[in-house]
Amino acid sequence: QVQLQESGPGLVKPSQTLSLTCTVSGGSISDGGYYWTWIRQHPGKGLEWIGYIYYSGTTDYNSSLKSRATISLDTSKNQFSLKLTSVTAADTAVYYCARISLYAYYVDYWGQGTLVTVSS
Amino acid sequence: EIVLTQSPGTLSLSPGERATLSCRASQSVNSKYLAWYQQHPGQPPRLVIYGASSRATGTPDRFSGSGSGTDFTLTIRRLEPEDFAVYFCQQYGSSPTFGQGTKVEIK
């Protein structure tokens, strides 16, 4: 059973960088059948895809965030990470790490999510 | 970017009733890449349907998905107490997008 767990600060100051890490267990991020992705959900709202990384290091991002978001891999730790620069209150959300199955491009496993609040 | 519009925003029904949820895309979606998720408060979403009509592992057979092109439907044949939740559709064209969700609440 694959499990994903987000970790990182729950409070970030405006203009600073949000940094989150996702630790994957029960499966390898070097498995070529999946994208490793970040998705966020603003309080009481819908879901917004942030971006993904493939085991090869290939990335893609939501165009609305592309200039601020960076996703990276650490295969030695079976982790992937998100950095979001120049945050504002609009970046306050629950951040999920998740796995996208390339069989039919659906999310088959989600982390529990972590609330990140942007506030001074 | 493909925009998904879900309707209604809220569905008020009683246990045992039938729920019909709609997801309309701004342009044609490959049915293979259309999924539905269920989310309870404080929990991450859970995959219910993928490929527009295939039930995910653990999804009861009272759930069914249908549709093609720009119009997709999730039907819950007889609502059980655990089915009251928010449902999101999701497509994967050049990049994934989600609908805004339909809340199925107890009437």
Short mmCIF file of C-alpha atoms in Angstrom, two decimals:
data_model
loop_
_atom_site.label_atom_id
_atom_site.label_comp_id
_atom_site.label_asym_id
_atom_site.label_seq_id
_atom_site.Cartn_x
_atom_site.Cartn_y
_atom_site.Cartn_z
CA GLN A 1 0.00 0.00 0.00
CA VAL A 2 1.50 3.28 -1.14
CA GLN A 3 1.47 6.10 1.41
CA LEU A 4 2.41 9.75 0.97
CA GLN A 5 3.09 12.19 3.79
CA GLU A 6 3.57 15.92 3.50
CA SER A 7 5.86 17.81 5.84
CA GLY A 8 6.90 21.43 6.20
CA PRO A 9 6.06 24.68 7.98
CA GLY A 10 2.40 25.44 8.55
CA LEU A 11 3.00 29.19 8.62
CA VAL A 12 4.90 31.23 6.04
CA LYS A 13 5.34 34.99 5.93
CA PRO A 14 4.24 36.99 2.87
CA SER A 15 6.92 37.33 0.17
CA GLN A 16 8.82 34.32 1.54
CA THR A 17 9.18 30.83 0.04
CA LEU A 18 6.84 27.97 0.88
CA SER A 19 8.73 24.66 1.09
CA LEU A 20 7.07 21.27 1.44
CA THR A 21 8.37 17.72 1.19
CA CYS A 22 6.47 14.55 0.41
CA THR A 23 7.81 11.25 1.69
CA VAL A 24 6.63 8.20 -0.23
CA SER A 25 6.49 4.75 1.33
CA GLY A 26 5.29 1.43 -0.06
CA GLY A 27 6.44 2.34 -3.55
CA SER A 28 9.37 3.90 -5.38
CA ILE A 29 9.34 7.35 -6.93
CA SER A 30 11.68 5.88 -9.53
CA ASP A 31 8.78 3.82 -10.88
CA GLY A 32 8.16 5.04 -14.41
CA GLY A 33 4.42 4.49 -14.31
CA TYR A 34 3.57 7.61 -12.34
CA TYR A 35 3.79 11.35 -12.06
CA TRP A 36 4.43 12.73 -8.58
CA THR A 37 2.31 15.79 -8.11
CA TRP A 38 1.28 18.65 -5.87
CA ILE A 39 -2.34 19.80 -5.66
CA ARG A 40 -3.77 22.46 -3.40
CA GLN A 41 -7.21 23.30 -2.09
CA HIS A 42 -8.12 26.74 -0.86
CA PRO A 43 -10.34 26.68 2.24
CA GLY A 44 -13.81 25.54 1.27
CA LYS A 45 -12.93 25.56 -2.42
CA GLY A 46 -12.03 23.26 -5.26
CA LEU A 47 -8.79 21.58 -6.24
CA GLU A 48 -5.95 23.24 -8.12
CA TRP A 49 -3.14 21.30 -9.75
CA ILE A 50 0.27 22.90 -9.08
CA GLY A 51 2.60 20.66 -11.04
CA TYR A 52 4.23 17.27 -11.36
CA ILE A 53 7.61 15.62 -11.66
CA TYR A 54 8.48 12.38 -13.43
CA TYR A 55 11.21 10.03 -12.20
CA SER A 56 13.44 11.29 -15.03
CA GLY A 57 13.23 14.81 -13.63
CA THR A 58 10.83 16.11 -16.26
CA THR A 59 8.44 18.64 -14.78
CA ASP A 60 5.31 20.50 -15.79
CA TYR A 61 3.46 23.22 -13.95
CA ASN A 62 0.14 25.00 -13.90
CA SER A 63 0.71 28.03 -16.09
CA SER A 64 -0.84 30.27 -13.43
CA LEU A 65 1.96 29.28 -11.02
CA LYS A 66 4.75 28.33 -13.35
CA SER A 67 7.02 31.23 -12.59
CA ARG A 68 6.86 30.63 -8.82
CA ALA A 69 6.70 26.86 -8.42
CA THR A 70 9.56 24.36 -8.51
CA ILE A 71 9.22 20.62 -7.91
CA SER A 72 12.26 18.43 -7.34
CA LEU A 73 13.09 14.80 -6.58
CA ASP A 74 15.36 13.10 -4.04
CA THR A 75 15.39 9.48 -5.10
CA SER A 76 17.81 8.50 -2.32
CA LYS A 77 15.18 9.49 0.25
CA ASN A 78 12.15 8.54 -1.89
CA GLN A 79 10.91 12.09 -1.56
CA PHE A 80 9.80 14.93 -3.77
CA SER A 81 9.47 18.57 -2.85
CA LEU A 82 7.66 21.78 -3.70
CA LYS A 83 8.98 25.31 -3.46
CA LEU A 84 6.65 28.23 -4.09
CA THR A 85 8.27 31.65 -4.04
CA SER A 86 6.90 35.12 -3.27
CA VAL A 87 3.84 33.80 -1.45
CA THR A 88 0.81 35.93 -0.60
CA ALA A 89 -2.35 35.32 1.40
CA ALA A 90 -3.85 33.85 -1.77
CA ASP A 91 -1.47 30.91 -1.39
CA THR A 92 -3.08 29.90 1.91
CA ALA A 93 -4.43 26.41 1.25
CA VAL A 94 -4.25 22.74 2.09
CA TYR A 95 -1.41 21.28 0.04
CA TYR A 96 -1.62 17.66 -1.04
CA CYS A 97 1.11 15.53 -2.51
CA ALA A 98 -0.24 12.77 -4.69
CA ARG A 99 0.53 10.18 -7.34
CA ILE A 100 -0.91 10.27 -10.85
CA SER A 101 -1.21 6.92 -12.58
CA LEU A 102 -0.10 7.16 -16.19
CA TYR A 103 -2.50 4.34 -17.09
CA ALA A 104 -5.36 6.82 -17.35
CA TYR A 105 -3.99 9.97 -15.72
CA TYR A 106 -5.97 9.85 -12.49
CA VAL A 107 -4.78 10.42 -8.94
CA ASP A 108 -4.70 7.04 -7.24
CA TYR A 109 -2.99 7.98 -3.97
CA TRP A 110 -3.13 11.18 -1.94
CA GLY A 111 -1.32 12.40 1.14
CA GLN A 112 -3.44 13.57 4.06
CA GLY A 113 -2.73 17.18 3.20
CA THR A 114 -1.09 19.96 5.16
CA LEU A 115 -2.53 23.41 5.79
CA VAL A 116 -0.15 26.22 4.95
CA THR A 117 -1.15 29.68 6.11
CA VAL A 118 0.52 32.77 4.69
CA SER A 119 0.46 35.49 7.30
CA SER A 120 2.79 37.91 8.99
CA GLU B 1 -6.82 24.88 -20.39
CA ILE B 2 -9.98 22.78 -20.28
CA VAL B 3 -12.53 24.16 -17.81
CA LEU B 4 -14.85 21.70 -16.10
CA THR B 5 -18.20 22.99 -14.84
CA GLN B 6 -20.11 20.83 -12.39
CA SER B 7 -23.81 21.05 -11.65
CA PRO B 8 -25.66 21.39 -9.48
CA GLY B 9 -23.51 23.06 -6.86
CA THR B 10 -25.46 21.34 -4.11
CA LEU B 11 -27.77 18.34 -4.28
CA SER B 12 -30.11 17.81 -1.31
CA LEU B 13 -31.35 14.24 -1.18
CA SER B 14 -32.48 11.60 1.27
CA PRO B 15 -30.79 8.23 1.86
CA GLY B 16 -32.06 5.71 -0.65
CA GLU B 17 -32.61 8.32 -3.37
CA ARG B 18 -30.75 8.51 -6.67
CA ALA B 19 -28.10 11.19 -7.24
CA THR B 20 -27.16 12.45 -10.67
CA LEU B 21 -24.13 14.73 -10.93
CA SER B 22 -23.06 16.52 -14.10
CA CYS B 23 -19.62 17.56 -15.34
CA ARG B 24 -19.40 19.62 -18.52
CA ALA B 25 -16.10 20.41 -20.27
CA SER B 26 -15.26 23.56 -22.22
CA GLN B 27 -13.88 21.35 -24.99
CA SER B 28 -13.90 17.68 -25.80
CA VAL B 29 -12.20 15.38 -23.29
CA ASN B 30 -10.80 11.94 -23.98
CA SER B 31 -13.08 9.69 -21.94
CA LYS B 32 -10.09 7.61 -20.88
CA TYR B 33 -8.84 10.63 -18.93
CA LEU B 34 -11.99 11.62 -17.02
CA ALA B 35 -12.16 10.75 -13.32
CA TRP B 36 -14.46 11.38 -10.36
CA TYR B 37 -13.41 11.80 -6.72
CA GLN B 38 -15.29 11.81 -3.42
CA GLN B 39 -14.17 14.03 -0.55
CA HIS B 40 -15.39 14.01 3.03
CA PRO B 41 -14.63 16.98 5.32
CA GLY B 42 -11.06 17.02 6.55
CA GLN B 43 -10.05 14.16 4.27
CA PRO B 44 -8.20 14.01 0.96
CA PRO B 45 -10.22 13.14 -2.12
CA ARG B 46 -10.68 9.48 -2.96
CA LEU B 47 -10.84 8.11 -6.49
CA VAL B 48 -14.31 6.77 -7.30
CA ILE B 49 -14.42 6.47 -11.11
CA TYR B 50 -11.69 6.59 -13.76
CA GLY B 51 -11.85 6.33 -17.51
CA ALA B 52 -15.30 7.95 -17.28
CA SER B 53 -17.01 4.67 -16.34
CA SER B 54 -14.61 2.30 -14.56
CA ARG B 55 -15.08 1.89 -10.84
CA ALA B 56 -11.95 2.24 -8.74
CA THR B 57 -10.98 -0.51 -6.34
CA GLY B 58 -13.37 -0.45 -3.42
CA THR B 59 -16.06 1.66 -5.14
CA PRO B 60 -19.49 0.08 -4.60
CA ASP B 61 -21.48 -0.85 -7.67
CA ARG B 62 -24.19 1.69 -6.82
CA PHE B 63 -21.75 4.22 -8.33
CA SER B 64 -21.66 4.50 -12.11
CA GLY B 65 -20.09 6.92 -14.54
CA SER B 66 -21.02 7.70 -18.11
CA GLY B 67 -20.55 10.23 -20.86
CA SER B 68 -18.27 11.29 -23.64
CA GLY B 69 -17.02 14.39 -25.41
CA THR B 70 -17.98 17.33 -23.23
CA ASP B 71 -20.72 15.83 -21.03
CA PHE B 72 -20.12 13.36 -18.23
CA THR B 73 -22.33 12.06 -15.44
CA LEU B 74 -21.78 10.39 -12.09
CA THR B 75 -24.81 8.48 -10.80
CA ILE B 76 -25.25 7.06 -7.33
CA ARG B 77 -28.12 4.61 -7.55
CA ARG B 78 -29.29 4.53 -3.91
CA LEU B 79 -27.60 6.90 -1.54
CA GLU B 80 -26.07 5.42 1.58
CA PRO B 81 -25.12 7.63 4.59
CA GLU B 82 -21.43 7.45 3.68
CA ASP B 83 -22.11 8.80 0.17
CA PHE B 84 -22.95 12.29 1.42
CA ALA B 85 -19.82 14.21 0.47
CA VAL B 86 -18.37 16.53 -2.17
CA TYR B 87 -17.66 15.07 -5.60
CA PHE B 88 -15.12 16.46 -8.08
CA CYS B 89 -14.58 15.57 -11.71
CA GLN B 90 -11.09 15.79 -13.19
CA GLN B 91 -9.71 15.62 -16.72
CA TYR B 92 -6.21 15.21 -18.04
CA GLY B 93 -5.67 16.86 -21.41
CA SER B 94 -2.40 18.71 -21.71
CA SER B 95 -2.59 19.29 -17.96
CA PRO B 96 -5.05 18.23 -15.27
CA THR B 97 -7.97 20.38 -14.21
CA PHE B 98 -10.78 19.79 -11.71
CA GLY B 99 -14.38 20.85 -11.56
CA GLN B 100 -15.47 23.07 -8.69
CA GLY B 101 -17.36 20.25 -7.00
CA THR B 102 -20.92 19.15 -6.23
CA LYS B 103 -21.92 18.75 -2.60
CA VAL B 104 -24.36 15.93 -1.95
CA GLU B 105 -26.07 16.75 1.34
CA ILE B 106 -28.72 15.09 3.43
CA LYS B 107 -32.15 16.57 2.90
#
